N, CA and C atoms as an extended XYZ file, in Angstrom:
288
Properties=species:S:1:pos:R:3:atomname:S:1:resname:S:1:resid:I:1 pbc="F F F"
N         0.722       -0.914       -0.109 N   MET     1
C        -0.357       -0.063       -0.031 CA  MET     1
C         0.859        1.040       -0.098 C   MET     1
N         0.109        2.154       -0.723 N   ALA     2
C         1.067        3.537       -0.689 CA  ALA     2
C         1.068        4.383        0.029 C   ALA     2
N         2.302        5.146        0.482 N   LYS     3
C         2.354        5.765        2.215 CA  LYS     3
C         1.406        7.103        1.467 C   LYS     3
N         0.372        7.665        2.360 N   LYS     4
C         0.097        9.186        2.137 CA  LYS     4
C         0.012       10.020        3.476 C   LYS     4
N        -0.114       10.731        3.299 N   GLN     5
C         0.394       12.463        3.398 CA  GLN     5
C        -0.570       13.035        3.790 C   GLN     5
N        -1.153       14.112        4.804 N   TYR     6
C        -2.285       15.012        4.826 CA  TYR     6
C        -1.528       16.256        4.203 C   TYR     6
N        -2.629       17.188        3.855 N   TYR     7
C        -2.460       18.113        2.771 CA  TYR     7
C        -3.609       18.917        3.686 C   TYR     7
N        -2.894       20.456        3.523 N   ILE     8
C        -4.447       21.359        3.433 CA  ILE     8
C        -4.038       21.884        2.737 C   ILE     8
N        -5.799       21.956        1.699 N   VAL     9
C        -5.590       22.501        0.071 CA  VAL     9
C        -6.767       23.588        0.473 C   VAL     9
N        -6.432       24.496        0.538 N   CYS    10
C        -7.240       26.152        0.288 CA  CYS    10
C        -6.869       27.036       -1.257 C   CYS    10
N        -8.358       26.719       -1.110 N   TYR    11
C        -8.572       27.587       -3.137 CA  TYR    11
C        -9.519       29.091       -2.372 C   TYR    11
N        -9.227       29.293       -3.444 N   ASP    12
C        -9.906       30.687       -3.736 CA  ASP    12
C       -10.683       30.779       -5.139 C   ASP    12
N       -11.625       31.202       -5.468 N   ILE    13
C       -12.619       30.898       -6.965 CA  ILE    13
C       -13.580       32.063       -7.685 C   ILE    13
N       -13.241       32.433       -7.926 N   ARG    14
C       -13.854       33.680       -7.938 CA  ARG    14
C       -15.778       33.753       -9.062 C   ARG    14
N       -15.524       32.329       -9.588 N   ASP    15
C       -16.669       32.186      -10.491 CA  ASP    15
C       -17.173       31.339       -9.689 C   ASP    15
N       -18.398       31.199       -8.930 N   PRO    16
C       -19.690       30.285       -8.485 CA  PRO    16
C       -19.746       28.705       -9.203 C   PRO    16
N       -19.712       29.141      -10.521 N   ARG    17
C       -19.797       27.692      -11.926 CA  ARG    17
C       -18.465       26.824      -11.376 C   ARG    17
N       -17.192       27.239      -11.541 N   ARG    18
C       -15.671       26.594      -10.847 CA  ARG    18
C       -16.175       26.318       -9.676 C   ARG    18
N       -15.867       27.176       -9.037 N   TRP    19
C       -15.869       27.300       -6.878 CA  TRP    19
C       -16.755       25.740       -7.330 C   TRP    19
N       -18.223       25.738       -7.776 N   ARG    20
C       -18.865       24.249       -7.194 CA  ARG    20
C       -17.874       23.013       -8.007 C   ARG    20
N       -17.389       22.896       -9.001 N   LYS    21
C       -16.344       22.028       -9.645 CA  LYS    21
C       -15.671       21.732       -8.964 C   LYS    21
N       -14.642       22.460       -8.418 N   CYS    22
C       -13.595       22.325       -7.471 CA  CYS    22
C       -13.775       21.776       -6.228 C   CYS    22
N       -15.139       22.592       -5.744 N   TYR    23
C       -16.244       21.729       -4.602 CA  TYR    23
C       -15.952       20.334       -4.411 C   TYR    23
N       -16.794       19.512       -5.705 N   LYS    24
C       -17.317       18.613       -6.216 CA  LYS    24
C       -15.604       17.501       -6.404 C   LYS    24
N       -14.776       17.782       -6.441 N   ILE    25
C       -13.661       17.574       -7.120 CA  ILE    25
C       -12.628       17.348       -6.102 C   ILE    25
N       -12.502       18.288       -4.504 N   LEU    26
C       -11.818       17.873       -3.433 CA  LEU    26
C       -12.949       17.488       -2.198 C   LEU    26
N       -13.597       17.381       -2.416 N   ASN    27
C       -15.033       16.526       -1.379 CA  ASN    27
C       -15.102       15.060       -1.831 C   ASN    27
N       -14.287       15.015       -2.803 N   GLY    28
C       -13.781       13.192       -3.225 CA  GLY    28
C       -12.632       12.738       -2.625 C   GLY    28
N       -11.950       13.443       -2.334 N   TYR    29
C       -10.444       13.262       -1.923 CA  TYR    29
C       -10.236       14.089       -0.039 C   TYR    29
N       -10.738       14.890        0.256 N   GLY    30
C       -10.594       14.846        1.529 CA  GLY    30
C       -12.223       15.188        2.346 C   GLY    30
N       -11.782       15.680        3.778 N   GLU    31
C       -12.662       16.521        4.756 CA  GLU    31
C       -12.790       18.159        3.967 C   GLU    31
N       -13.718       18.470        4.737 N   ARG    32
C       -13.682       19.633        4.334 CA  ARG    32
C       -14.043       20.545        5.977 C   ARG    32
N       -13.030       21.681        5.872 N   LEU    33
C       -12.490       22.041        7.542 CA  LEU    33
C       -13.266       23.409        7.677 C   LEU    33
N       -13.442       24.033        6.267 N   GLN    34
C       -13.883       25.540        6.130 CA  GLN    34
C       -14.293       25.527        4.475 C   GLN    34
N       -14.943       26.677        4.086 N   TYR    35
C       -15.338       26.904        3.129 CA  TYR    35
C       -14.338       26.800        1.742 C   TYR    35
N       -13.973       26.988        1.852 N   SER    36
C       -12.471       26.769        0.958 CA  SER    36
C       -11.846       26.537        1.584 C   SER    36
N       -11.444       25.042        1.920 N   VAL    37
C       -10.221       25.026        3.595 CA  VAL    37
C       -10.827       23.019        3.162 C   VAL    37
N        -9.789       22.086        2.478 N   PHE    38
C       -10.339       20.968        3.033 CA  PHE    38
C        -8.912       20.138        3.535 C   PHE    38
N        -9.107       19.014        4.271 N   ARG    39
C        -7.863       18.792        5.043 CA  ARG    39
C        -7.384       17.343        4.239 C   ARG    39
N        -6.573       16.418        3.182 N   CYS    40
C        -6.561       15.397        2.831 CA  CYS    40
C        -5.544       14.592        2.985 C   CYS    40
N        -5.971       12.981        3.016 N   SER    41
C        -4.498       12.628        2.894 CA  SER    41
C        -4.750       11.735        1.630 C   SER    41
N        -3.499       11.978        1.147 N   LEU    42
C        -2.999       10.916        0.367 CA  LEU    42
C        -1.589       10.372       -0.466 C   LEU    42
N        -1.656       10.324       -1.513 N   THR    43
C        -0.788        8.786       -1.684 CA  THR    43
C         0.184       10.168       -2.951 C   THR    43
N         1.152        9.901       -3.068 N   GLU    44
C         1.854       11.133       -4.679 CA  GLU    44
C         1.331       10.754       -5.311 C   GLU    44
N         0.310        9.600       -6.405 N   LYS    45
C        -0.558        9.355       -7.037 CA  LYS    45
C        -1.762       10.449       -6.784 C   LYS    45
N        -2.579       10.147       -5.470 N   GLN    46
C        -3.687       10.713       -5.854 CA  GLN    46
C        -3.592       12.224       -5.645 C   GLN    46
N        -1.982       12.873       -5.043 N   LEU    47
C        -2.013       14.468       -4.798 CA  LEU    47
C        -1.950       14.880       -6.668 C   LEU    47
N        -0.728       13.800       -7.630 N   ALA    48
C        -0.616       14.176       -8.688 CA  ALA    48
C        -2.540       14.344       -9.528 C   ALA    48
N        -3.031       13.504       -9.123 N   GLU    49
C        -3.990       13.333      -10.030 CA  GLU    49
C        -4.830       14.105       -9.390 C   GLU    49
N        -5.089       15.355       -8.244 N   LEU    50
C        -5.793       15.561       -7.740 CA  LEU    50
C        -5.026       17.568       -7.882 C   LEU    50
N        -4.002       17.864       -7.924 N   ARG    51
C        -3.900       19.076       -9.180 CA  ARG    51
C        -4.513       18.649      -10.444 C   ARG    51
N        -4.195       17.961      -10.940 N   PHE    52
C        -3.891       17.978      -12.201 CA  PHE    52
C        -5.822       18.545      -12.412 C   PHE    52
N        -7.062       17.556      -11.790 N   LYS    53
C        -7.863       17.848      -11.890 CA  LYS    53
C        -8.829       19.292      -12.173 C   LYS    53
N        -7.493       19.861      -11.035 N   LEU    54
C        -8.736       20.945      -10.119 CA  LEU    54
C        -7.694       22.359      -11.096 C   LEU    54
N        -6.493       22.077      -11.319 N   VAL    55
C        -5.528       23.175      -12.581 CA  VAL    55
C        -6.535       23.168      -13.663 C   VAL    55
N        -7.024       21.372      -13.907 N   LYS    56
C        -8.046       21.808      -15.207 CA  LYS    56
C        -9.259       22.939      -15.442 C   LYS    56
N       -10.454       22.869      -14.244 N   GLU    57
C       -10.983       23.510      -13.744 CA  GLU    57
C       -10.487       25.124      -13.339 C   GLU    57
N        -9.961       25.510      -13.078 N   MET    58
C        -9.685       26.483      -12.536 CA  MET    58
C        -9.137       27.465      -13.628 C   MET    58
N        -9.271       28.852      -13.732 N   ASP    59
C        -8.636       30.499      -14.414 CA  ASP    59
C        -7.748       31.121      -13.660 C   ASP    59
N        -6.832       31.848      -14.816 N   ALA    60
C        -6.201       32.533      -13.981 CA  ALA    60
C        -6.040       33.456      -13.349 C   ALA    60
N        -7.307       33.484      -12.692 N   VAL    61
C        -7.509       34.520      -11.323 CA  VAL    61
C        -8.139       33.671      -10.478 C   VAL    61
N        -8.649       32.613      -10.069 N   ASP    62
C        -8.464       31.775       -9.150 CA  ASP    62
C        -7.091       31.344       -8.284 C   ASP    62
N        -6.882       31.333       -7.046 N   ASN    63
C        -5.712       30.404       -6.485 CA  ASN    63
C        -6.109       29.383       -5.814 C   ASN    63
N        -4.845       28.968       -5.535 N   LEU    64
C        -5.187       27.449       -4.810 CA  LEU    64
C        -3.531       27.263       -4.171 C   LEU    64
N        -3.898       27.038       -3.300 N   LEU    65
C        -2.661       26.420       -1.592 CA  LEU    65
C        -2.714       24.712       -1.824 C   LEU    65
N        -1.888       24.529       -1.926 N   ILE    66
C        -1.478       22.654       -1.055 CA  ILE    66
C        -0.389       22.292       -0.185 C   ILE    66
N        -1.224       22.803        0.818 N   ALA    67
C         0.139       22.784        2.064 CA  ALA    67
C         0.940       20.929        2.848 C   ALA    67
N         1.688       20.274        2.882 N   PRO    68
C         1.613       19.292        2.804 CA  PRO    68
C         2.094       19.611        4.439 C   PRO    68
N         1.347       18.605        5.818 N   ILE    69
C         1.675       18.810        6.713 CA  ILE    69
C         2.758       17.079        7.186 C   ILE    69
N         4.133       18.125        7.651 N   HIS    70
C         4.775       16.609        7.700 CA  HIS    70
C         4.047       15.729        9.164 C   HIS    70
N         4.148       14.815        8.785 N   PRO    71
C         3.533       13.380        9.743 CA  PRO    71
C         4.549       14.019       12.018 C   PRO    71
N         5.360       14.509       11.131 N   GLU    72
C         6.399       14.582       12.962 CA  GLU    72
C         5.042       15.743       13.465 C   GLU    72
N         4.741       16.683       12.635 N   TYR    73
C         4.078       18.066       12.843 CA  TYR    73
C         2.301       18.071       13.173 C   TYR    73
N         1.690       16.885       12.918 N   ILE    74
C         0.584       16.661       13.001 CA  ILE    74
C        -0.353       16.415       14.645 C   ILE    74
N         0.878       16.274       15.797 N   LYS    75
C         0.245       16.949       17.234 CA  LYS    75
C         0.188       17.570       17.241 C   LYS    75
N         1.056       18.770       16.453 N   ASN    76
C         1.119       20.647       16.947 CA  ASN    76
C        -0.070       21.172       16.234 C   ASN    76
N        -0.731       21.135       15.311 N   VAL    77
C        -1.642       21.352       15.123 CA  VAL    77
C        -3.132       20.840       15.673 C   VAL    77
N        -3.283       22.757       15.622 N   PHE    78
C        -4.389       23.374       17.179 CA  PHE    78
C        -5.007       23.420       16.116 C   PHE    78
N        -6.539       22.959       16.579 N   VAL    79
C        -7.979       23.800       16.307 CA  VAL    79
C        -9.006       23.978       17.453 C   VAL    79
N        -9.377       24.441       16.295 N   LEU    80
C       -11.125       24.588       18.001 CA  LEU    80
C       -12.519       24.590       16.889 C   LEU    80
N       -12.866       24.218       17.716 N   ASN    81
C       -14.734       23.465       17.003 CA  ASN    81
C       -14.820       23.140       15.729 C   ASN    81
N       -13.450       22.484       15.421 N   MET    82
C       -13.297       21.534       14.434 CA  MET    82
C       -12.768       19.978       13.962 C   MET    82
N       -13.435       19.092       13.245 N   PRO    83
C       -12.424       17.758       13.603 CA  PRO    83
C       -11.080       17.976       14.031 C   PRO    83
N       -10.539       16.993       14.725 N   GLU    84
C        -9.656       16.890       15.776 CA  GLU    84
C        -8.806       15.723       15.305 C   GLU    84
N        -9.457       14.740       14.777 N   ASP    85
C        -9.023       13.224       14.023 CA  ASP    85
C        -7.772       13.451       12.653 C   ASP    85
N        -6.606       13.856       13.601 N   TRP    86
C        -5.465       13.805       12.396 CA  TRP    86
C        -4.384       12.693       12.490 C   TRP    86
N        -4.551       11.655       13.238 N   ASP    87
C        -3.719       10.767       13.583 CA  ASP    87
C        -4.179        9.234       12.130 C   ASP    87
N        -3.448        9.017       10.741 N   ALA    88
C        -3.262        8.302       10.169 CA  ALA    88
C        -3.452        7.113       10.378 C   ALA    88
N        -3.235        6.535       10.805 N   GLU    89
C        -2.824        5.532       12.025 CA  GLU    89
C        -4.287        4.426       12.278 C   GLU    89
N        -5.131        6.247       13.557 N   LYS    90
C        -6.038        5.475       13.950 CA  LYS    90
C        -7.587        4.648       12.979 C   LYS    90
N        -7.753        3.475       13.731 N   ASP    91
C        -8.222        2.395       13.897 CA  ASP    91
C       -10.010        3.163       13.256 C   ASP    91
N       -10.799        3.354       12.170 N   ARG    92
C       -11.451        4.134       11.821 CA  ARG    92
C       -12.871        2.587       12.597 C   ARG    92
N       -12.805        1.478       12.670 N   PHE    93
C       -13.891        1.147       13.137 CA  PHE    93
C       -13.493       -0.043       14.313 C   PHE    93
N       -14.265       -0.788       15.504 N   LEU    94
C       -14.170       -1.116       16.243 CA  LEU    94
C       -14.561       -2.909       16.305 C   LEU    94
N       -13.982       -3.558       16.019 N   LEU    95
C       -14.571       -4.602       16.297 CA  LEU    95
C       -15.353       -5.348       18.050 C   LEU    95
N       -15.798       -5.927       18.323 N   PHE    96
C       -16.431       -5.857       19.353 CA  PHE    96
C       -16.016       -8.120       19.030 C   PHE    96
């Protein structure tokens, strides 16, 4: 299995139609934290695929930021009134 890393993806898209398209793309890759901010856990291949899809939909007036979060610093991420589950290794299901 390919190694995943967390990324913060932020965008500012001027046109509502382009915004909706990019929102739908990102919604398939990560979790929305704020209006135009997503947290994504991606492999290198998924990151390249996401970048390609977003750039294809965006215009010259739009902005995009994709910032990696180094695994060592995940424990230092401060959140207030947002989902705090940043542990990539955490089990999602409990078996009884």
